[in-house]
Protein backbone atom coordinates (compact mmCIF):
# COMPACT_ATOMS: atom_id res chain seq x y z
CA UNK A 1 0.00 0.00 0.00
CA UNK A 2 1.23 3.51 -0.71
CA UNK A 3 1.91 5.30 2.57
CA UNK A 4 3.32 2.40 4.52
CA UNK A 5 2.26 1.24 7.96
CA UNK A 6 -0.17 4.08 8.69
CA UNK A 7 -2.02 3.51 5.42
CA UNK A 8 -2.19 -0.23 6.10
CA UNK A 9 -3.51 0.35 9.64
CA UNK A 10 -6.14 2.76 8.33
CA UNK A 11 -7.11 0.40 5.50
CA UNK A 12 -7.70 -2.41 7.99
CA UNK A 13 -9.81 -0.19 10.22
CA UNK A 14 -11.88 1.11 7.30
CA UNK A 15 -12.41 -2.41 5.98
CA UNK A 16 -13.60 -3.71 9.34
CA UNK A 17 -15.82 -0.70 9.96
CA UNK A 18 -17.46 -1.28 6.58
CA UNK A 19 -17.87 -4.99 7.29
CA UNK A 20 -19.57 -4.15 10.58
CA UNK A 21 -21.88 -1.66 8.88
CA UNK A 22 -22.91 -4.23 6.26
CA UNK A 23 -23.45 -7.00 8.80
CA UNK A 24 -25.50 -4.70 11.01
CA UNK A 25 -27.66 -3.72 8.05
CA UNK A 26 -28.28 -7.41 7.30
CA UNK A 27 -29.12 -8.12 10.97
CA UNK A 28 -31.52 -5.17 11.00
CA UNK A 29 -33.24 -6.40 7.83
CA UNK A 30 -33.67 -9.84 9.38
CA UNK A 31 -35.05 -8.38 12.62
CA UNK A 32 -37.53 -6.12 10.84
CA UNK A 33 -38.73 -9.01 8.68
CA UNK A 34 -39.06 -11.29 11.70
CA UNK A 35 -40.92 -8.64 13.70
CA UNK A 36 -43.41 -8.35 10.86
CA UNK A 37 -44.10 -12.08 10.67
CA UNK A 38 -43.76 -13.41 14.25
CA UNK A 39 -47.10 -13.21 16.00
CA UNK A 40 -47.75 -12.87 19.70
CA UNK A 41 -51.14 -12.18 21.29
CA UNK A 42 -52.73 -12.35 17.84
CA UNK A 43 -50.61 -9.70 16.12
CA UNK A 44 -47.08 -9.31 14.76
CA UNK A 45 -44.54 -8.41 17.43
CA UNK A 46 -43.56 -5.47 15.23
CA UNK A 47 -46.94 -3.91 16.05
CA UNK A 48 -45.89 -3.46 19.66
CA UNK A 49 -44.49 -0.03 20.45
CA UNK A 50 -41.60 -1.41 22.53
CA UNK A 51 -40.38 -3.54 19.63
CA UNK A 52 -40.82 -0.66 17.19
CA UNK A 53 -38.76 1.61 19.42
CA UNK A 54 -35.95 -0.95 19.69
CA UNK A 55 -35.93 -1.48 15.92
CA UNK A 56 -35.77 2.30 15.44
CA UNK A 57 -32.69 2.43 17.69
CA UNK A 58 -31.12 -0.43 15.74
CA UNK A 59 -31.88 1.36 12.46
CA UNK A 60 -30.30 4.57 13.72
CA UNK A 61 -27.17 2.66 14.75
CA UNK A 62 -26.97 0.98 11.34
CA UNK A 63 -27.43 4.32 9.59
CA UNK A 64 -24.77 6.01 11.74
CA UNK A 65 -22.27 3.24 10.95
CA UNK A 66 -23.03 3.41 7.22
CA UNK A 67 -22.71 7.22 7.11
CA UNK A 68 -19.46 7.20 9.09
CA UNK A 69 -17.98 4.56 6.77
CA UNK A 70 -19.07 6.47 3.68
CA UNK A 71 -17.50 9.69 5.01
CA UNK A 72 -14.28 7.83 5.83
CA UNK A 73 -14.23 6.29 2.36
CA UNK A 74 -14.66 9.72 0.74
CA UNK A 75 -11.85 11.14 2.90
CA UNK A 76 -9.56 8.27 1.89
CA UNK A 77 -10.44 8.86 -1.78
CA UNK A 78 -9.70 12.57 -1.49
CA UNK A 79 -6.56 12.50 0.63
CA UNK A 80 -5.35 8.91 0.66
CA UNK A 81 -5.49 6.31 3.40
CA UNK A 82 -2.58 7.75 5.36
CA UNK A 83 -4.17 11.20 5.73
CA UNK A 84 -7.72 10.05 6.45
CA UNK A 85 -7.00 8.60 9.90
CA UNK A 86 -9.38 10.94 11.72
CA UNK A 87 -12.37 9.97 9.60
CA UNK A 88 -11.41 6.30 9.48
CA UNK A 89 -10.87 6.20 13.24
CA UNK A 90 -14.23 7.90 13.74
CA UNK A 91 -15.91 5.32 11.48
CA UNK A 92 -14.28 2.46 13.42
CA UNK A 93 -15.51 3.89 16.73
CA UNK A 94 -19.04 4.54 15.47
CA UNK A 95 -19.33 1.15 13.74
CA UNK A 96 -17.97 -0.70 16.77
CA UNK A 97 -20.41 0.95 19.14
CA UNK A 98 -23.25 0.35 16.68
CA UNK A 99 -22.31 -3.34 16.54
CA UNK A 100 -22.74 -3.65 20.28
CA UNK A 101 -26.05 -1.85 20.50
CA UNK A 102 -27.59 -2.96 17.21
CA UNK A 103 -26.53 -6.59 17.50
CA UNK A 104 -27.99 -6.85 20.98
CA UNK A 105 -31.29 -5.41 19.78
CA UNK A 106 -31.49 -7.81 16.84
CA UNK A 107 -31.04 -10.72 19.21
CA UNK A 108 -33.67 -9.32 21.57
CA UNK A 109 -36.18 -9.22 18.73
CA UNK A 110 -35.43 -12.84 17.78
CA UNK A 111 -35.14 -14.03 21.39
CA UNK A 112 -33.22 -17.28 21.73
CA UNK A 113 -33.74 -18.46 18.15
CA UNK A 114 -31.14 -15.99 16.84
CA UNK A 115 -28.35 -17.82 18.65
CA UNK A 116 -29.22 -21.28 17.34
CA UNK A 117 -27.18 -22.93 14.61
CA UNK A 118 -30.35 -23.20 12.52
CA UNK A 119 -30.84 -19.44 12.29
CA UNK A 120 -28.51 -17.21 10.21
CA UNK A 121 -28.61 -14.16 12.51
CA UNK A 122 -25.66 -15.33 14.58
CA UNK A 123 -23.56 -15.62 11.41
CA UNK A 124 -23.71 -11.84 11.12
CA UNK A 125 -23.63 -10.80 14.75
CA UNK A 126 -20.77 -13.05 15.87
CA UNK A 127 -18.57 -11.80 13.07
CA UNK A 128 -19.67 -8.22 13.64
CA UNK A 129 -18.73 -8.46 17.32
CA UNK A 130 -15.35 -10.02 16.43
CA UNK A 131 -14.66 -7.27 13.89
CA UNK A 132 -15.02 -4.69 16.67
CA UNK A 133 -11.55 -5.70 17.88
CA UNK A 134 -9.99 -6.31 14.46
CA UNK A 135 -7.63 -3.52 13.36
CA UNK A 136 -8.06 -1.83 16.74
CA UNK A 137 -11.04 -1.67 19.09
CA UNK A 138 -13.06 1.50 19.65
CA UNK A 139 -10.92 2.56 22.61
CA UNK A 140 -7.74 2.34 20.49
CA UNK A 141 -9.15 4.57 17.78
CA UNK A 142 -10.81 6.96 20.24
CA UNK A 143 -7.44 7.42 21.91
CA UNK A 144 -5.70 8.05 18.58
CA UNK A 145 -8.30 10.66 17.65
CA UNK A 146 -8.04 12.29 21.08
CA UNK A 147 -4.25 12.42 20.94
CA UNK A 148 -4.35 13.99 17.48
CA UNK A 149 -6.83 16.64 18.65
CA UNK A 150 -4.75 17.39 21.74
CA UNK A 151 -1.59 17.68 19.68
CA UNK A 152 -3.19 20.36 17.48
CA UNK A 153 -4.73 22.19 20.44
CA UNK A 154 -8.27 23.10 21.38
CA UNK A 155 -8.32 26.23 19.22
CA UNK A 156 -7.78 24.09 16.12
CA UNK A 157 -10.60 21.60 16.79
CA UNK A 158 -13.49 23.48 15.19
CA UNK A 159 -11.50 24.71 12.17
CA UNK A 160 -10.20 21.16 11.66
CA UNK A 161 -13.71 19.70 11.77
CA UNK A 162 -15.06 22.30 9.36
CA UNK A 163 -12.13 21.80 6.97
CA UNK A 164 -12.73 18.04 6.99
CA UNK A 165 -16.41 18.56 6.28
CA UNK A 166 -15.56 20.77 3.32
CA UNK A 167 -13.07 18.25 1.99
CA UNK A 168 -9.84 20.06 2.86
CA UNK A 169 -7.20 18.43 5.00
CA UNK A 170 -6.31 20.37 8.17
PDB file of C-alpha atoms in Angstrom:
ATOM      1  CA  UNK A   1       0.000   0.000   0.000  1.00  0.00           C
ATOM      2  CA  UNK A   2       1.232   3.507  -0.706  1.00  0.00           C
ATOM      3  CA  UNK A   3       1.909   5.299   2.567  1.00  0.00           C
ATOM      4  CA  UNK A   4       3.323   2.400   4.523  1.00  0.00           C
ATOM      5  CA  UNK A   5       2.260   1.240   7.959  1.00  0.00           C
ATOM      6  CA  UNK A   6      -0.175   4.079   8.690  1.00  0.00           C
ATOM      7  CA  UNK A   7      -2.016   3.511   5.418  1.00  0.00           C
ATOM      8  CA  UNK A   8      -2.188  -0.235   6.102  1.00  0.00           C
ATOM      9  CA  UNK A   9      -3.505   0.345   9.635  1.00  0.00           C
ATOM     10  CA  UNK A  10      -6.138   2.760   8.334  1.00  0.00           C
ATOM     11  CA  UNK A  11      -7.107   0.401   5.501  1.00  0.00           C
ATOM     12  CA  UNK A  12      -7.699  -2.414   7.991  1.00  0.00           C
ATOM     13  CA  UNK A  13      -9.809  -0.188  10.215  1.00  0.00           C
ATOM     14  CA  UNK A  14     -11.875   1.109   7.301  1.00  0.00           C
ATOM     15  CA  UNK A  15     -12.409  -2.408   5.978  1.00  0.00           C
ATOM     16  CA  UNK A  16     -13.600  -3.713   9.344  1.00  0.00           C
ATOM     17  CA  UNK A  17     -15.821  -0.698   9.962  1.00  0.00           C
ATOM     18  CA  UNK A  18     -17.464  -1.276   6.577  1.00  0.00           C
ATOM     19  CA  UNK A  19     -17.872  -4.995   7.293  1.00  0.00           C
ATOM     20  CA  UNK A  20     -19.572  -4.147  10.585  1.00  0.00           C
ATOM     21  CA  UNK A  21     -21.880  -1.659   8.877  1.00  0.00           C
ATOM     22  CA  UNK A  22     -22.907  -4.227   6.263  1.00  0.00           C
ATOM     23  CA  UNK A  23     -23.452  -7.000   8.800  1.00  0.00           C
ATOM     24  CA  UNK A  24     -25.496  -4.699  11.008  1.00  0.00           C
ATOM     25  CA  UNK A  25     -27.665  -3.720   8.054  1.00  0.00           C
ATOM     26  CA  UNK A  26     -28.279  -7.405   7.304  1.00  0.00           C
ATOM     27  CA  UNK A  27     -29.123  -8.125  10.969  1.00  0.00           C
ATOM     28  CA  UNK A  28     -31.521  -5.170  11.000  1.00  0.00           C
ATOM     29  CA  UNK A  29     -33.245  -6.396   7.826  1.00  0.00           C
ATOM     30  CA  UNK A  30     -33.675  -9.837   9.384  1.00  0.00           C
ATOM     31  CA  UNK A  31     -35.047  -8.380  12.623  1.00  0.00           C
ATOM     32  CA  UNK A  32     -37.534  -6.122  10.835  1.00  0.00           C
ATOM     33  CA  UNK A  33     -38.726  -9.013   8.679  1.00  0.00           C
ATOM     34  CA  UNK A  34     -39.059 -11.292  11.701  1.00  0.00           C
ATOM     35  CA  UNK A  35     -40.925  -8.637  13.702  1.00  0.00           C
ATOM     36  CA  UNK A  36     -43.406  -8.347  10.859  1.00  0.00           C
ATOM     37  CA  UNK A  37     -44.100 -12.081  10.670  1.00  0.00           C
ATOM     38  CA  UNK A  38     -43.756 -13.411  14.245  1.00  0.00           C
ATOM     39  CA  UNK A  39     -47.096 -13.206  16.004  1.00  0.00           C
ATOM     40  CA  UNK A  40     -47.751 -12.873  19.696  1.00  0.00           C
ATOM     41  CA  UNK A  41     -51.143 -12.182  21.291  1.00  0.00           C
ATOM     42  CA  UNK A  42     -52.735 -12.352  17.838  1.00  0.00           C
ATOM     43  CA  UNK A  43     -50.608  -9.701  16.120  1.00  0.00           C
ATOM     44  CA  UNK A  44     -47.077  -9.314  14.758  1.00  0.00           C
ATOM     45  CA  UNK A  45     -44.538  -8.406  17.435  1.00  0.00           C
ATOM     46  CA  UNK A  46     -43.564  -5.468  15.233  1.00  0.00           C
ATOM     47  CA  UNK A  47     -46.944  -3.915  16.046  1.00  0.00           C
ATOM     48  CA  UNK A  48     -45.891  -3.456  19.659  1.00  0.00           C
ATOM     49  CA  UNK A  49     -44.489  -0.035  20.450  1.00  0.00           C
ATOM     50  CA  UNK A  50     -41.605  -1.407  22.529  1.00  0.00           C
ATOM     51  CA  UNK A  51     -40.384  -3.543  19.627  1.00  0.00           C
ATOM     52  CA  UNK A  52     -40.821  -0.657  17.187  1.00  0.00           C
ATOM     53  CA  UNK A  53     -38.763   1.610  19.421  1.00  0.00           C
ATOM     54  CA  UNK A  54     -35.951  -0.953  19.693  1.00  0.00           C
ATOM     55  CA  UNK A  55     -35.928  -1.478  15.923  1.00  0.00           C
ATOM     56  CA  UNK A  56     -35.770   2.298  15.438  1.00  0.00           C
ATOM     57  CA  UNK A  57     -32.692   2.426  17.692  1.00  0.00           C
ATOM     58  CA  UNK A  58     -31.125  -0.428  15.736  1.00  0.00           C
ATOM     59  CA  UNK A  59     -31.883   1.355  12.458  1.00  0.00           C
ATOM     60  CA  UNK A  60     -30.298   4.569  13.719  1.00  0.00           C
ATOM     61  CA  UNK A  61     -27.166   2.659  14.755  1.00  0.00           C
ATOM     62  CA  UNK A  62     -26.973   0.979  11.341  1.00  0.00           C
ATOM     63  CA  UNK A  63     -27.429   4.322   9.586  1.00  0.00           C
ATOM     64  CA  UNK A  64     -24.768   6.012  11.738  1.00  0.00           C
ATOM     65  CA  UNK A  65     -22.274   3.242  10.947  1.00  0.00           C
ATOM     66  CA  UNK A  66     -23.030   3.415   7.221  1.00  0.00           C
ATOM     67  CA  UNK A  67     -22.711   7.219   7.107  1.00  0.00           C
ATOM     68  CA  UNK A  68     -19.457   7.202   9.091  1.00  0.00           C
ATOM     69  CA  UNK A  69     -17.984   4.564   6.769  1.00  0.00           C
ATOM     70  CA  UNK A  70     -19.071   6.470   3.681  1.00  0.00           C
ATOM     71  CA  UNK A  71     -17.502   9.686   5.008  1.00  0.00           C
ATOM     72  CA  UNK A  72     -14.275   7.829   5.826  1.00  0.00           C
ATOM     73  CA  UNK A  73     -14.225   6.292   2.358  1.00  0.00           C
ATOM     74  CA  UNK A  74     -14.663   9.717   0.742  1.00  0.00           C
ATOM     75  CA  UNK A  75     -11.855  11.139   2.901  1.00  0.00           C
ATOM     76  CA  UNK A  76      -9.564   8.272   1.886  1.00  0.00           C
ATOM     77  CA  UNK A  77     -10.442   8.855  -1.781  1.00  0.00           C
ATOM     78  CA  UNK A  78      -9.702  12.574  -1.485  1.00  0.00           C
ATOM     79  CA  UNK A  79      -6.559  12.505   0.632  1.00  0.00           C
ATOM     80  CA  UNK A  80      -5.349   8.911   0.664  1.00  0.00           C
ATOM     81  CA  UNK A  81      -5.489   6.309   3.405  1.00  0.00           C
ATOM     82  CA  UNK A  82      -2.576   7.751   5.358  1.00  0.00           C
ATOM     83  CA  UNK A  83      -4.171  11.195   5.725  1.00  0.00           C
ATOM     84  CA  UNK A  84      -7.723  10.050   6.455  1.00  0.00           C
ATOM     85  CA  UNK A  85      -6.995   8.600   9.898  1.00  0.00           C
ATOM     86  CA  UNK A  86      -9.376  10.945  11.723  1.00  0.00           C
ATOM     87  CA  UNK A  87     -12.367   9.970   9.597  1.00  0.00           C
ATOM     88  CA  UNK A  88     -11.408   6.299   9.477  1.00  0.00           C
ATOM     89  CA  UNK A  89     -10.873   6.199  13.236  1.00  0.00           C
ATOM     90  CA  UNK A  90     -14.226   7.898  13.737  1.00  0.00           C
ATOM     91  CA  UNK A  91     -15.905   5.322  11.484  1.00  0.00           C
ATOM     92  CA  UNK A  92     -14.281   2.461  13.417  1.00  0.00           C
ATOM     93  CA  UNK A  93     -15.508   3.892  16.727  1.00  0.00           C
ATOM     94  CA  UNK A  94     -19.044   4.540  15.466  1.00  0.00           C
ATOM     95  CA  UNK A  95     -19.327   1.145  13.740  1.00  0.00           C
ATOM     96  CA  UNK A  96     -17.973  -0.697  16.769  1.00  0.00           C
ATOM     97  CA  UNK A  97     -20.410   0.953  19.136  1.00  0.00           C
ATOM     98  CA  UNK A  98     -23.247   0.346  16.676  1.00  0.00           C
ATOM     99  CA  UNK A  99     -22.311  -3.344  16.536  1.00  0.00           C
ATOM    100  CA  UNK A 100     -22.738  -3.647  20.277  1.00  0.00           C
ATOM    101  CA  UNK A 101     -26.050  -1.849  20.495  1.00  0.00           C
ATOM    102  CA  UNK A 102     -27.592  -2.961  17.206  1.00  0.00           C
ATOM    103  CA  UNK A 103     -26.533  -6.587  17.502  1.00  0.00           C
ATOM    104  CA  UNK A 104     -27.986  -6.852  20.979  1.00  0.00           C
ATOM    105  CA  UNK A 105     -31.292  -5.406  19.784  1.00  0.00           C
ATOM    106  CA  UNK A 106     -31.489  -7.806  16.837  1.00  0.00           C
ATOM    107  CA  UNK A 107     -31.036 -10.720  19.212  1.00  0.00           C
ATOM    108  CA  UNK A 108     -33.668  -9.324  21.567  1.00  0.00           C
ATOM    109  CA  UNK A 109     -36.178  -9.222  18.727  1.00  0.00           C
ATOM    110  CA  UNK A 110     -35.433 -12.836  17.780  1.00  0.00           C
ATOM    111  CA  UNK A 111     -35.141 -14.028  21.387  1.00  0.00           C
ATOM    112  CA  UNK A 112     -33.221 -17.284  21.731  1.00  0.00           C
ATOM    113  CA  UNK A 113     -33.742 -18.463  18.148  1.00  0.00           C
ATOM    114  CA  UNK A 114     -31.142 -15.994  16.836  1.00  0.00           C
ATOM    115  CA  UNK A 115     -28.350 -17.822  18.649  1.00  0.00           C
ATOM    116  CA  UNK A 116     -29.216 -21.280  17.336  1.00  0.00           C
ATOM    117  CA  UNK A 117     -27.177 -22.929  14.606  1.00  0.00           C
ATOM    118  CA  UNK A 118     -30.346 -23.198  12.521  1.00  0.00           C
ATOM    119  CA  UNK A 119     -30.837 -19.442  12.286  1.00  0.00           C
ATOM    120  CA  UNK A 120     -28.508 -17.210  10.209  1.00  0.00           C
ATOM    121  CA  UNK A 121     -28.612 -14.156  12.511  1.00  0.00           C
ATOM    122  CA  UNK A 122     -25.659 -15.329  14.577  1.00  0.00           C
ATOM    123  CA  UNK A 123     -23.561 -15.621  11.407  1.00  0.00           C
ATOM    124  CA  UNK A 124     -23.710 -11.839  11.118  1.00  0.00           C
ATOM    125  CA  UNK A 125     -23.630 -10.798  14.751  1.00  0.00           C
ATOM    126  CA  UNK A 126     -20.773 -13.051  15.870  1.00  0.00           C
ATOM    127  CA  UNK A 127     -18.574 -11.799  13.067  1.00  0.00           C
ATOM    128  CA  UNK A 128     -19.669  -8.225  13.643  1.00  0.00           C
ATOM    129  CA  UNK A 129     -18.729  -8.457  17.316  1.00  0.00           C
ATOM    130  CA  UNK A 130     -15.355 -10.022  16.434  1.00  0.00           C
ATOM    131  CA  UNK A 131     -14.660  -7.271  13.892  1.00  0.00           C
ATOM    132  CA  UNK A 132     -15.022  -4.693  16.671  1.00  0.00           C
ATOM    133  CA  UNK A 133     -11.548  -5.699  17.877  1.00  0.00           C
ATOM    134  CA  UNK A 134      -9.988  -6.313  14.462  1.00  0.00           C
ATOM    135  CA  UNK A 135      -7.628  -3.523  13.360  1.00  0.00           C
ATOM    136  CA  UNK A 136      -8.065  -1.834  16.744  1.00  0.00           C
ATOM    137  CA  UNK A 137     -11.036  -1.668  19.086  1.00  0.00           C
ATOM    138  CA  UNK A 138     -13.055   1.500  19.652  1.00  0.00           C
ATOM    139  CA  UNK A 139     -10.916   2.558  22.609  1.00  0.00           C
ATOM    140  CA  UNK A 140      -7.737   2.339  20.494  1.00  0.00           C
ATOM    141  CA  UNK A 141      -9.153   4.573  17.776  1.00  0.00           C
ATOM    142  CA  UNK A 142     -10.809   6.959  20.235  1.00  0.00           C
ATOM    143  CA  UNK A 143      -7.438   7.416  21.907  1.00  0.00           C
ATOM    144  CA  UNK A 144      -5.698   8.049  18.578  1.00  0.00           C
ATOM    145  CA  UNK A 145      -8.303  10.659  17.654  1.00  0.00           C
ATOM    146  CA  UNK A 146      -8.044  12.290  21.077  1.00  0.00           C
ATOM    147  CA  UNK A 147      -4.251  12.421  20.937  1.00  0.00           C
ATOM    148  CA  UNK A 148      -4.352  13.994  17.478  1.00  0.00           C
ATOM    149  CA  UNK A 149      -6.826  16.642  18.649  1.00  0.00           C
ATOM    150  CA  UNK A 150      -4.751  17.394  21.740  1.00  0.00           C
ATOM    151  CA  UNK A 151      -1.588  17.685  19.679  1.00  0.00           C
ATOM    152  CA  UNK A 152      -3.192  20.357  17.482  1.00  0.00           C
ATOM    153  CA  UNK A 153      -4.727  22.186  20.440  1.00  0.00           C
ATOM    154  CA  UNK A 154      -8.274  23.101  21.379  1.00  0.00           C
ATOM    155  CA  UNK A 155      -8.324  26.226  19.219  1.00  0.00           C
ATOM    156  CA  UNK A 156      -7.784  24.086  16.115  1.00  0.00           C
ATOM    157  CA  UNK A 157     -10.600  21.597  16.793  1.00  0.00           C
ATOM    158  CA  UNK A 158     -13.488  23.482  15.185  1.00  0.00           C
ATOM    159  CA  UNK A 159     -11.501  24.715  12.169  1.00  0.00           C
ATOM    160  CA  UNK A 160     -10.200  21.156  11.663  1.00  0.00           C
ATOM    161  CA  UNK A 161     -13.712  19.702  11.767  1.00  0.00           C
ATOM    162  CA  UNK A 162     -15.062  22.301   9.357  1.00  0.00           C
ATOM    163  CA  UNK A 163     -12.128  21.799   6.971  1.00  0.00           C
ATOM    164  CA  UNK A 164     -12.726  18.035   6.990  1.00  0.00           C
ATOM    165  CA  UNK A 165     -16.406  18.556   6.277  1.00  0.00           C
ATOM    166  CA  UNK A 166     -15.562  20.766   3.316  1.00  0.00           C
ATOM    167  CA  UNK A 167     -13.069  18.248   1.995  1.00  0.00           C
ATOM    168  CA  UNK A 168      -9.836  20.060   2.858  1.00  0.00           C
ATOM    169  CA  UNK A 169      -7.196  18.428   5.002  1.00  0.00           C
ATOM    170  CA  UNK A 170      -6.306  20.366   8.167  1.00  0.00           C
TER     171      UNK A 170
END
